[in-house]
PDB file of C-alpha atoms and ligand atoms in Angstrom:
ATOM      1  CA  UNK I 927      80.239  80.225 104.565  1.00 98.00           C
ATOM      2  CA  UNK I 928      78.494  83.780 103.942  1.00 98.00           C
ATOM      3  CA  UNK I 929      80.384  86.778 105.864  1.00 98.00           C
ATOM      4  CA  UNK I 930      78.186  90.080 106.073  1.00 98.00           C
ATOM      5  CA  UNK I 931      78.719  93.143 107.017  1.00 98.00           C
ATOM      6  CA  UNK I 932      75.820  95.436 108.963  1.00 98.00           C
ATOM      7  CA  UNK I 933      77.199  98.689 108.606  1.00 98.00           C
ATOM      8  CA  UNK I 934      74.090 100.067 110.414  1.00 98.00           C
ATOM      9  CA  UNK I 935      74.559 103.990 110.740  1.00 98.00           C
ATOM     10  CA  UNK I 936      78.377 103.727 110.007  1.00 98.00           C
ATOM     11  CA  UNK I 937      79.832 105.029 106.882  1.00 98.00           C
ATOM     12  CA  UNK I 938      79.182 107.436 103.959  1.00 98.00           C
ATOM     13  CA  UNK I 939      79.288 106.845 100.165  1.00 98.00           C
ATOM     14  CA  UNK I 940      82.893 107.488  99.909  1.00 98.00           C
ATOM     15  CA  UNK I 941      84.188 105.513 102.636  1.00 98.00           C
ATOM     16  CA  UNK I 942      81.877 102.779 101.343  1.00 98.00           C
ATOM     17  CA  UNK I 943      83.339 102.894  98.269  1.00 98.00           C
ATOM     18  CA  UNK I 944      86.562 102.468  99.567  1.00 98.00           C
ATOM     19  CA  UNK I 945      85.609  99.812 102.115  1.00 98.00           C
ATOM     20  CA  UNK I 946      84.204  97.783  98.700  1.00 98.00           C
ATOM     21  CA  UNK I 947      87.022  98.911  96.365  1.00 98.00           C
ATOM     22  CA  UNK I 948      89.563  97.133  99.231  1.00 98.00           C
ATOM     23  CA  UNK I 949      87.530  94.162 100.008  1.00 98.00           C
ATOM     24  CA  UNK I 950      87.252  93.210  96.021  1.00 98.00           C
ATOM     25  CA  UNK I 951      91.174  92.900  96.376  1.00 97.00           C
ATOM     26  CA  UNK I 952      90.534  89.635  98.675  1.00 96.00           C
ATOM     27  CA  UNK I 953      89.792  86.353  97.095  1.00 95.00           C
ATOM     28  CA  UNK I 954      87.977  84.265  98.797  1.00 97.00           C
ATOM     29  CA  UNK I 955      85.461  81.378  98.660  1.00 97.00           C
ATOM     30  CA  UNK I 956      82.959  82.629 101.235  1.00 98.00           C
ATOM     31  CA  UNK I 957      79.993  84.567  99.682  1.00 98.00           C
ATOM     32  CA  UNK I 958      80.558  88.409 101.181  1.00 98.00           C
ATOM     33  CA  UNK I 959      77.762  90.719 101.713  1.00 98.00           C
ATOM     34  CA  UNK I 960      77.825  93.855 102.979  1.00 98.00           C
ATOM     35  CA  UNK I 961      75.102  95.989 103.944  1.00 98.00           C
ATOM     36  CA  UNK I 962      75.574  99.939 103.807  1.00 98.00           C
ATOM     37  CA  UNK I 963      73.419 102.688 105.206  1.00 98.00           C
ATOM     38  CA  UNK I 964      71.124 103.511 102.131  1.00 97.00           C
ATOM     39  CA  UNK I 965      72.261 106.779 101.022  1.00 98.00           C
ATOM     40  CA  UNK I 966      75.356 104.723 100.235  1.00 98.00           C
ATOM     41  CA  UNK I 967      74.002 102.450  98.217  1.00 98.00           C
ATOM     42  CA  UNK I 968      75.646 101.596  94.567  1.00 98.00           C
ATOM     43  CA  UNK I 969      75.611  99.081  92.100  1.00 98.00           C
ATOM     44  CA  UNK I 970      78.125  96.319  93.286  1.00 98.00           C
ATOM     45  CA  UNK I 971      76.501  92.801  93.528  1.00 97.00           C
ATOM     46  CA  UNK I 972      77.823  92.086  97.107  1.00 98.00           C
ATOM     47  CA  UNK I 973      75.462  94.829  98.183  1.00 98.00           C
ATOM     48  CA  UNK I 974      72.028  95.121 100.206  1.00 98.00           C
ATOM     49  CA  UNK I 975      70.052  97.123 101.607  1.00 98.00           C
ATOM     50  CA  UNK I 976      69.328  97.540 105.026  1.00 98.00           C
ATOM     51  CA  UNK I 977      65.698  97.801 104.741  1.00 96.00           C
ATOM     52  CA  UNK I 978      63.198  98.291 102.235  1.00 98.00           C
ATOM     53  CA  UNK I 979      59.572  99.957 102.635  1.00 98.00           C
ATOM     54  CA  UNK I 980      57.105  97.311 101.292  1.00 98.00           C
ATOM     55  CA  UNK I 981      55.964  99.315  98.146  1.00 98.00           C
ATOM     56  CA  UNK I 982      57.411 100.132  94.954  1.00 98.00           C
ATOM     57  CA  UNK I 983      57.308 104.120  95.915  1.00 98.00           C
ATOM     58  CA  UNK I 984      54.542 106.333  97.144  1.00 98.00           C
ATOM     59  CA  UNK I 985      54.102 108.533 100.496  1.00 98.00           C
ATOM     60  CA  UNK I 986      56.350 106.812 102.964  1.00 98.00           C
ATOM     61  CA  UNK I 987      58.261 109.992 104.202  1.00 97.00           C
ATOM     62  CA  UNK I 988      61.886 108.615 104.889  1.00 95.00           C
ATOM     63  CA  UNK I 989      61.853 105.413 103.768  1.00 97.00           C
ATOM     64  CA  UNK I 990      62.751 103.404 100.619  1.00 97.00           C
ATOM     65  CA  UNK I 991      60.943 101.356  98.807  1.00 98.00           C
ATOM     66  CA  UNK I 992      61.979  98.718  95.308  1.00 98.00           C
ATOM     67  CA  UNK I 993      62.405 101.824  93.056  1.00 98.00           C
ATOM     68  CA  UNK I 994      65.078 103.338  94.967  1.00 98.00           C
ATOM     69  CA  UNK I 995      66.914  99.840  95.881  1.00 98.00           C
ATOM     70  CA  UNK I 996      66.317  98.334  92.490  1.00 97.00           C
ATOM     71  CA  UNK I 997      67.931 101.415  90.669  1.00 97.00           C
ATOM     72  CA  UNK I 998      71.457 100.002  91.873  1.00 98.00           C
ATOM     73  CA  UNK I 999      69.953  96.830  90.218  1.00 98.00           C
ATOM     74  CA  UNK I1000      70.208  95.774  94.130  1.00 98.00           C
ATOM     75  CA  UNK I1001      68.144  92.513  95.017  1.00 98.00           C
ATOM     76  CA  UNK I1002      68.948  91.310  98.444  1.00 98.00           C
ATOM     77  CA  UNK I1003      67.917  92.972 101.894  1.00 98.00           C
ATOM     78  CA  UNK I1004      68.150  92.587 105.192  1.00 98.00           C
ATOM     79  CA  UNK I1005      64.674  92.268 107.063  1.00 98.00           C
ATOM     80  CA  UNK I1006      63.695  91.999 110.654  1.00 98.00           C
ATOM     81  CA  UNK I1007      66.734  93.509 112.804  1.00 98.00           C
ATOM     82  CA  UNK I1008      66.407  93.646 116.085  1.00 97.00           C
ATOM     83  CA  UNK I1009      67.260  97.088 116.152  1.00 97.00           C
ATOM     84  CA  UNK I1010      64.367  97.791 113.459  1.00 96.00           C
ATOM     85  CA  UNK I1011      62.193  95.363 115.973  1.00 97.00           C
ATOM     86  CA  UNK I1012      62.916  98.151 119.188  1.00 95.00           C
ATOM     87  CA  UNK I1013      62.277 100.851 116.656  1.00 94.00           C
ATOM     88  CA  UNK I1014      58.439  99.363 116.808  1.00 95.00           C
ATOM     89  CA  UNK I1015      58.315  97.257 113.706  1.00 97.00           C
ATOM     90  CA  UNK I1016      55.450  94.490 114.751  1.00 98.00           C
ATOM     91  CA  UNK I1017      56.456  91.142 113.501  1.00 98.00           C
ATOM     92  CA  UNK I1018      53.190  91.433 111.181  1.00 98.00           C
ATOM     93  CA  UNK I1019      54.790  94.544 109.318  1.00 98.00           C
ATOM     94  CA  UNK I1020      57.996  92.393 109.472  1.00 98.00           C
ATOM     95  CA  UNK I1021      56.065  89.438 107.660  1.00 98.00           C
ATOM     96  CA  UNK I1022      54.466  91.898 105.026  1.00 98.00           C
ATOM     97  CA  UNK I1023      58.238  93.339 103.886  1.00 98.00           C
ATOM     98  CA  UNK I1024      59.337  89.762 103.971  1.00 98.00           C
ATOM     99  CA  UNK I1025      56.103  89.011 101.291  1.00 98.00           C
ATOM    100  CA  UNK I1026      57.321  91.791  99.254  1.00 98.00           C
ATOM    101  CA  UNK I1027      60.461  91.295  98.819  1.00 98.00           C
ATOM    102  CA  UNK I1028      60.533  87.518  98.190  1.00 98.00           C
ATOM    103  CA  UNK I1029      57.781  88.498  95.282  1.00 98.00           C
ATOM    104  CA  UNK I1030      60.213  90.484  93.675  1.00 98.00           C
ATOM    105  CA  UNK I1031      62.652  87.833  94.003  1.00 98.00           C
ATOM    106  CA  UNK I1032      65.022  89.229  96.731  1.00 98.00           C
ATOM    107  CA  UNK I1033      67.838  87.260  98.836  1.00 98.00           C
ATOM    108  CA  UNK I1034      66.277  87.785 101.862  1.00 98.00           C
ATOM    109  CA  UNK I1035      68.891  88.048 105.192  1.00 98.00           C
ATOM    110  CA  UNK I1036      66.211  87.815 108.040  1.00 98.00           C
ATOM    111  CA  UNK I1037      67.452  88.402 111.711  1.00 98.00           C
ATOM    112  CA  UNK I1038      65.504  87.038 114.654  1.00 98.00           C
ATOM    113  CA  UNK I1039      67.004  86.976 118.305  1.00 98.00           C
ATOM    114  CA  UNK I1040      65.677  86.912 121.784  1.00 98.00           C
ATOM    115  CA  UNK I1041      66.236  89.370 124.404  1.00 97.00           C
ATOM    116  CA  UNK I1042      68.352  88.726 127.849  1.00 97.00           C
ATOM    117  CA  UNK I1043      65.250  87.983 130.393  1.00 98.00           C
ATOM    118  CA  UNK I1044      64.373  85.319 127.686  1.00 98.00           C
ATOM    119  CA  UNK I1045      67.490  83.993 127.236  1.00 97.00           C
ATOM    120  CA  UNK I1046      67.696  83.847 131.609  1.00 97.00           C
ATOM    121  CA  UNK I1047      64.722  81.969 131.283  1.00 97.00           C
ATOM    122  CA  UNK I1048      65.224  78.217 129.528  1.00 96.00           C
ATOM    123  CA  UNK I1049      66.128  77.107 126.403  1.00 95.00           C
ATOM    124  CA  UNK I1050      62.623  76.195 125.594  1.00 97.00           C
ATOM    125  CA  UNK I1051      61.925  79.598 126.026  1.00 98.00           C
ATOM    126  CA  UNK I1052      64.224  81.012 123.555  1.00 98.00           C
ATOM    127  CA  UNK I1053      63.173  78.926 120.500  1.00 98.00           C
ATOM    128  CA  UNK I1054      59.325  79.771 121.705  1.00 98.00           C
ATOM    129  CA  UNK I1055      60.157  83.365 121.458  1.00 98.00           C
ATOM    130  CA  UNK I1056      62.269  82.660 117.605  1.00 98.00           C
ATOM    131  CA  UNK I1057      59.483  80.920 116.452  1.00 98.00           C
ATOM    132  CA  UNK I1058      57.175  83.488 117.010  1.00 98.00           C
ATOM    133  CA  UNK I1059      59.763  85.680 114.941  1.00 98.00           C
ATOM    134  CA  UNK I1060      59.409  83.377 111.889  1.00 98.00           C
ATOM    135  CA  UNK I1061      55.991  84.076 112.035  1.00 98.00           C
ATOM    136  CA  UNK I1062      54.519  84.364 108.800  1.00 97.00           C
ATOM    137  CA  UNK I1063      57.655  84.154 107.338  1.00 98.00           C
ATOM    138  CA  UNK I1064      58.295  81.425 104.610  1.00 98.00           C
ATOM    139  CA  UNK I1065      61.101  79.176 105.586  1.00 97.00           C
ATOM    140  CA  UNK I1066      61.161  77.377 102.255  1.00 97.00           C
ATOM    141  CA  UNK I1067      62.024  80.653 100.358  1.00 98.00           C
ATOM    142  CA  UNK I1068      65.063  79.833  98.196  1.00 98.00           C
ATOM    143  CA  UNK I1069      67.471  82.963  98.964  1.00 98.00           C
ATOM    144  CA  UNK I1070      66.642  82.985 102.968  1.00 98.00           C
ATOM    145  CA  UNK I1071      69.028  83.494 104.802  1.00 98.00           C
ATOM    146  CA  UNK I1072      67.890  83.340 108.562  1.00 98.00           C
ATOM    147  CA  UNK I1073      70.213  85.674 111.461  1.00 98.00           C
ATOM    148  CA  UNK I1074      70.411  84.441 114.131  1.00 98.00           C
ATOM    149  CA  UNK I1075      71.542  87.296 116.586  1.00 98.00           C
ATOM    150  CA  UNK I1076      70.225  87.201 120.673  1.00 98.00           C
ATOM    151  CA  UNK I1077      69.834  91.061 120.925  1.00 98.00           C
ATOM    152  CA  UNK I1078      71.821  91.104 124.422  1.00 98.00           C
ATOM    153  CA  UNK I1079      74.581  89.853 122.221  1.00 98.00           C
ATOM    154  CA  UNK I1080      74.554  92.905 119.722  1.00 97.00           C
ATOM    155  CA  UNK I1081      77.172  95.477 119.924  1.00 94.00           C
ATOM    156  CA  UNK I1082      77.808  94.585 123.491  1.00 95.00           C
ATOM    157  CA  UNK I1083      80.978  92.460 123.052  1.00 94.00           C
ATOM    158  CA  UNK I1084      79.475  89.651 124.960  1.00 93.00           C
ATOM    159  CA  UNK I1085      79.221  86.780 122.284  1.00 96.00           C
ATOM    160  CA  UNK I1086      76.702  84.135 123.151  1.00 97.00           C
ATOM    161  CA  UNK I1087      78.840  80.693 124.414  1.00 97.00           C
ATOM    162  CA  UNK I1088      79.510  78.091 121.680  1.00 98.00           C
ATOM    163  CA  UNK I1089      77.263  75.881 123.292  1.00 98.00           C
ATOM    164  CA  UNK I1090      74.493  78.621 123.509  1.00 98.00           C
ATOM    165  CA  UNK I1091      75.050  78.772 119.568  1.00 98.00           C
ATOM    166  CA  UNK I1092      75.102  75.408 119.071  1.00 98.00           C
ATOM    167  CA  UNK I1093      71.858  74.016 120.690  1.00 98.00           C
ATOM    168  CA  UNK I1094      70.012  77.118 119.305  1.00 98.00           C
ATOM    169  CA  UNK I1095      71.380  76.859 115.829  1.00 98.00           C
ATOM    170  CA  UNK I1096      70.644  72.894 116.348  1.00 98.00           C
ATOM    171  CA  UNK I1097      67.026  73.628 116.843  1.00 98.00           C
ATOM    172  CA  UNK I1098      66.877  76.315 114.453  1.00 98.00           C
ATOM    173  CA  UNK I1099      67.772  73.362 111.682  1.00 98.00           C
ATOM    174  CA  UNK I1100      64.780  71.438 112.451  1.00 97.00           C
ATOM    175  CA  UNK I1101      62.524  74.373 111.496  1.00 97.00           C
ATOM    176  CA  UNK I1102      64.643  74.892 107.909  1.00 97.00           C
ATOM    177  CA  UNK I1103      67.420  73.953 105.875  1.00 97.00           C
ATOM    178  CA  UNK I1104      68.217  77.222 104.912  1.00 98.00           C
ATOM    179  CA  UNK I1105      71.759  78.851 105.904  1.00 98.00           C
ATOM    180  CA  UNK I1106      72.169  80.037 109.396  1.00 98.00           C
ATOM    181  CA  UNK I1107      74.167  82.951 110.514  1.00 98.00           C
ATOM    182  CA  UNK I1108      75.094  83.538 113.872  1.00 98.00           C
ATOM    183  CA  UNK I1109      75.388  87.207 115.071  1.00 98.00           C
ATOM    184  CA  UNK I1110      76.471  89.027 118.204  1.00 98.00           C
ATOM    185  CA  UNK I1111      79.903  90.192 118.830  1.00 97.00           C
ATOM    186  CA  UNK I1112      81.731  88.575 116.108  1.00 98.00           C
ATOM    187  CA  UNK I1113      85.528  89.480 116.257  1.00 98.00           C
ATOM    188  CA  UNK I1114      88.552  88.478 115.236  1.00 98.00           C
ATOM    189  CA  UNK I1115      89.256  86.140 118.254  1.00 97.00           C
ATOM    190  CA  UNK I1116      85.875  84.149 118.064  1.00 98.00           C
ATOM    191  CA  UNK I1117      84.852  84.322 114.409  1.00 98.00           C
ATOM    192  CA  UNK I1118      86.748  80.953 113.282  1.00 98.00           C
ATOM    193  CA  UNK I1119      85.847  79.054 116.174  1.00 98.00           C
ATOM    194  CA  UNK I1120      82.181  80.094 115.859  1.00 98.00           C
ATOM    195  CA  UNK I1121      81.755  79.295 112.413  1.00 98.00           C
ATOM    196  CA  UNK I1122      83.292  76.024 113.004  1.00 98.00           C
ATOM    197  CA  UNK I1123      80.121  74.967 114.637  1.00 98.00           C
ATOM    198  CA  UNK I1124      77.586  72.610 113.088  1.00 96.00           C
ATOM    199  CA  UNK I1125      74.785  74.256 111.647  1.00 98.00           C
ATOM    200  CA  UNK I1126      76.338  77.333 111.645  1.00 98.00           C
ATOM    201  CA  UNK I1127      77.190  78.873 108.184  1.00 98.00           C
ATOM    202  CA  UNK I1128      78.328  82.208 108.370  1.00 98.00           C
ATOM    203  CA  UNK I1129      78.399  85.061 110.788  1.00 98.00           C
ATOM    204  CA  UNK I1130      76.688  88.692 110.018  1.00 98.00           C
ATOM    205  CA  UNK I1131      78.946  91.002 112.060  1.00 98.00           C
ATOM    206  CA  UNK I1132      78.480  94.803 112.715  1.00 98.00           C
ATOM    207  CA  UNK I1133      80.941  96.981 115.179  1.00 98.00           C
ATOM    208  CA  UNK I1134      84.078  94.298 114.166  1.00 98.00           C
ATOM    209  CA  UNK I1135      83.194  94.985 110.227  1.00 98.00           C
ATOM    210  CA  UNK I1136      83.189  98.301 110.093  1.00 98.00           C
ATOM    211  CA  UNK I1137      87.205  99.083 109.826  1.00 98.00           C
ATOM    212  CA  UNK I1138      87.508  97.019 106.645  1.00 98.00           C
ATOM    213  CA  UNK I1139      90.932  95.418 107.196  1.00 98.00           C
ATOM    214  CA  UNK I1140      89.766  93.828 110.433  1.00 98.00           C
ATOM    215  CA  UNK I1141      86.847  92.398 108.227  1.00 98.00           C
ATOM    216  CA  UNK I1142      89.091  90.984 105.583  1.00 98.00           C
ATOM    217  CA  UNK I1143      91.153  89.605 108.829  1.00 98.00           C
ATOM    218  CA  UNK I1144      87.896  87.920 109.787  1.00 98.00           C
ATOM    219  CA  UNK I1145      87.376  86.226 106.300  1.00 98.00           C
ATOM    220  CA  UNK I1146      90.665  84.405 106.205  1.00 98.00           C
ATOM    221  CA  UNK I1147      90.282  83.220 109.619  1.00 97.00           C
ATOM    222  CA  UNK I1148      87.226  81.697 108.653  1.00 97.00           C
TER     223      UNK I1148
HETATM  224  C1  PEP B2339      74.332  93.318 114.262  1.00 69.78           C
HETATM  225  O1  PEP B2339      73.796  94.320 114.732  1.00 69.78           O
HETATM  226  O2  PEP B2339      73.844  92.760 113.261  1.00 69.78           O
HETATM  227  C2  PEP B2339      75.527  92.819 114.929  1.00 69.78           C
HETATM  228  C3  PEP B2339      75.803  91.566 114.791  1.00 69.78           C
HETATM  229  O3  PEP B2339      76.251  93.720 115.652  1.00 69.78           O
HETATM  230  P1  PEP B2339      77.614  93.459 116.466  1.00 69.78           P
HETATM  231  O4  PEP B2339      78.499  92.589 115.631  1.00 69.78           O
HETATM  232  O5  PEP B2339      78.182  94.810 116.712  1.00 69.78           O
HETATM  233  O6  PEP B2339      77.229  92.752 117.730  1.00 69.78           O
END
């Protein structure tokens, strides 16, 4: 299973450190990650970033591109957040980061998820709407790692149902055979039960991660 960690806007460099200098106590056979805002990024090869500009450097006020994230000898990234999405990233800009960062060889964590008037709509509907999110994106990269995360889900303690999970991680197999995350109110109380569903292998969790012992909790219920 692969357990990550969004820390979105949550942390600084120290407590960072100290959430990573506690979780490398924990042995475990799930593959960790853990995604930190980028001014508290550091060399530790559990680490991504959270986004990445799709240029080495140049005149991108705010952002950061493969010099800054490489420095930390960092080479995975997480791409295509809904919260990025509402921010106004098109799915074409999306796509191009996606390019980039697979040429330079990065694990890729790629997030797609529909919103709640989809969702109210069919089934059908949803996986229309995700495959339009895995536009131009290439499924048969080798480190993808596709998200799945319905956005009404996010940060609102309402976890999509098991069967919800199921049927759409179900489809999502028949587009790739890459690993599938499910995200959206992962805690404590649902995370074992969730990963325990077929075609599910891993969860990326953000509010529930953020205090680390209730993330190490998490891993050894999974
Ligand atoms: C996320 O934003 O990636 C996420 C899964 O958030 P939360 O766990 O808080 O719903």
């Amino acid at each position: 299973m692969i357990i990550a960690s969004n820390f979105k806007m949550n942390h600084t460099r120290k407590s960072t450190q100290e959430f990573l200098d506690k979780l490398s106590t924990v042995s475990t056979e799930h593959t960790i990650r853990v995604y930190p805002p980028c001014t508290a990024l550091c060399a530790n090869p559990i680490v991504g970033a959270q986004n990445g500009y799709p240029a080495v450097e140049g005149s991108y006020t705010a952002e950061i591109g493969l010099r800054q994230i490489s420095e930390f000898g960092i080479d995975k990234i997480l791409l295509g957040h809904s919260e990025r999405r509402q921010f106004g990233e098109s799915q074409e800009f999306i796509a191009r980061k996606f390019d980039f960062y697979k040429n330079e060889n990065f694990e890729i964590m790629y997030c797609i998820g529909e919103p709640l008037e989809v969702r109210k709509q069919s089934k059908e509907a949803v996986i229309a709407y995700l495959k339009q999110q895995l536009q131009g994106i290439d499924l048969e990269y080798e480190r993808l790692i596709i998200a799945y995360e319905p956005v009404w889900a996010i940060g609102t303690g309402v976890s999509a149902t098991i069967e919800e999970i199921r049927s759409t991680h179900d489809a999502l197999r028949e587009l790739t055979n890459k690993a599938l995350l499910y995200g959206g109110s992962v805690k404590l109380e649902n995370i074992a039960q969730i990963c325990a569903i077929d075609n599910v292998d891993g969860c990326l969790i953000g509010t529930a991660s953020w205090d680390v012992d209730n993330f190490i909790e998490m891993i050894k219920r999974v």
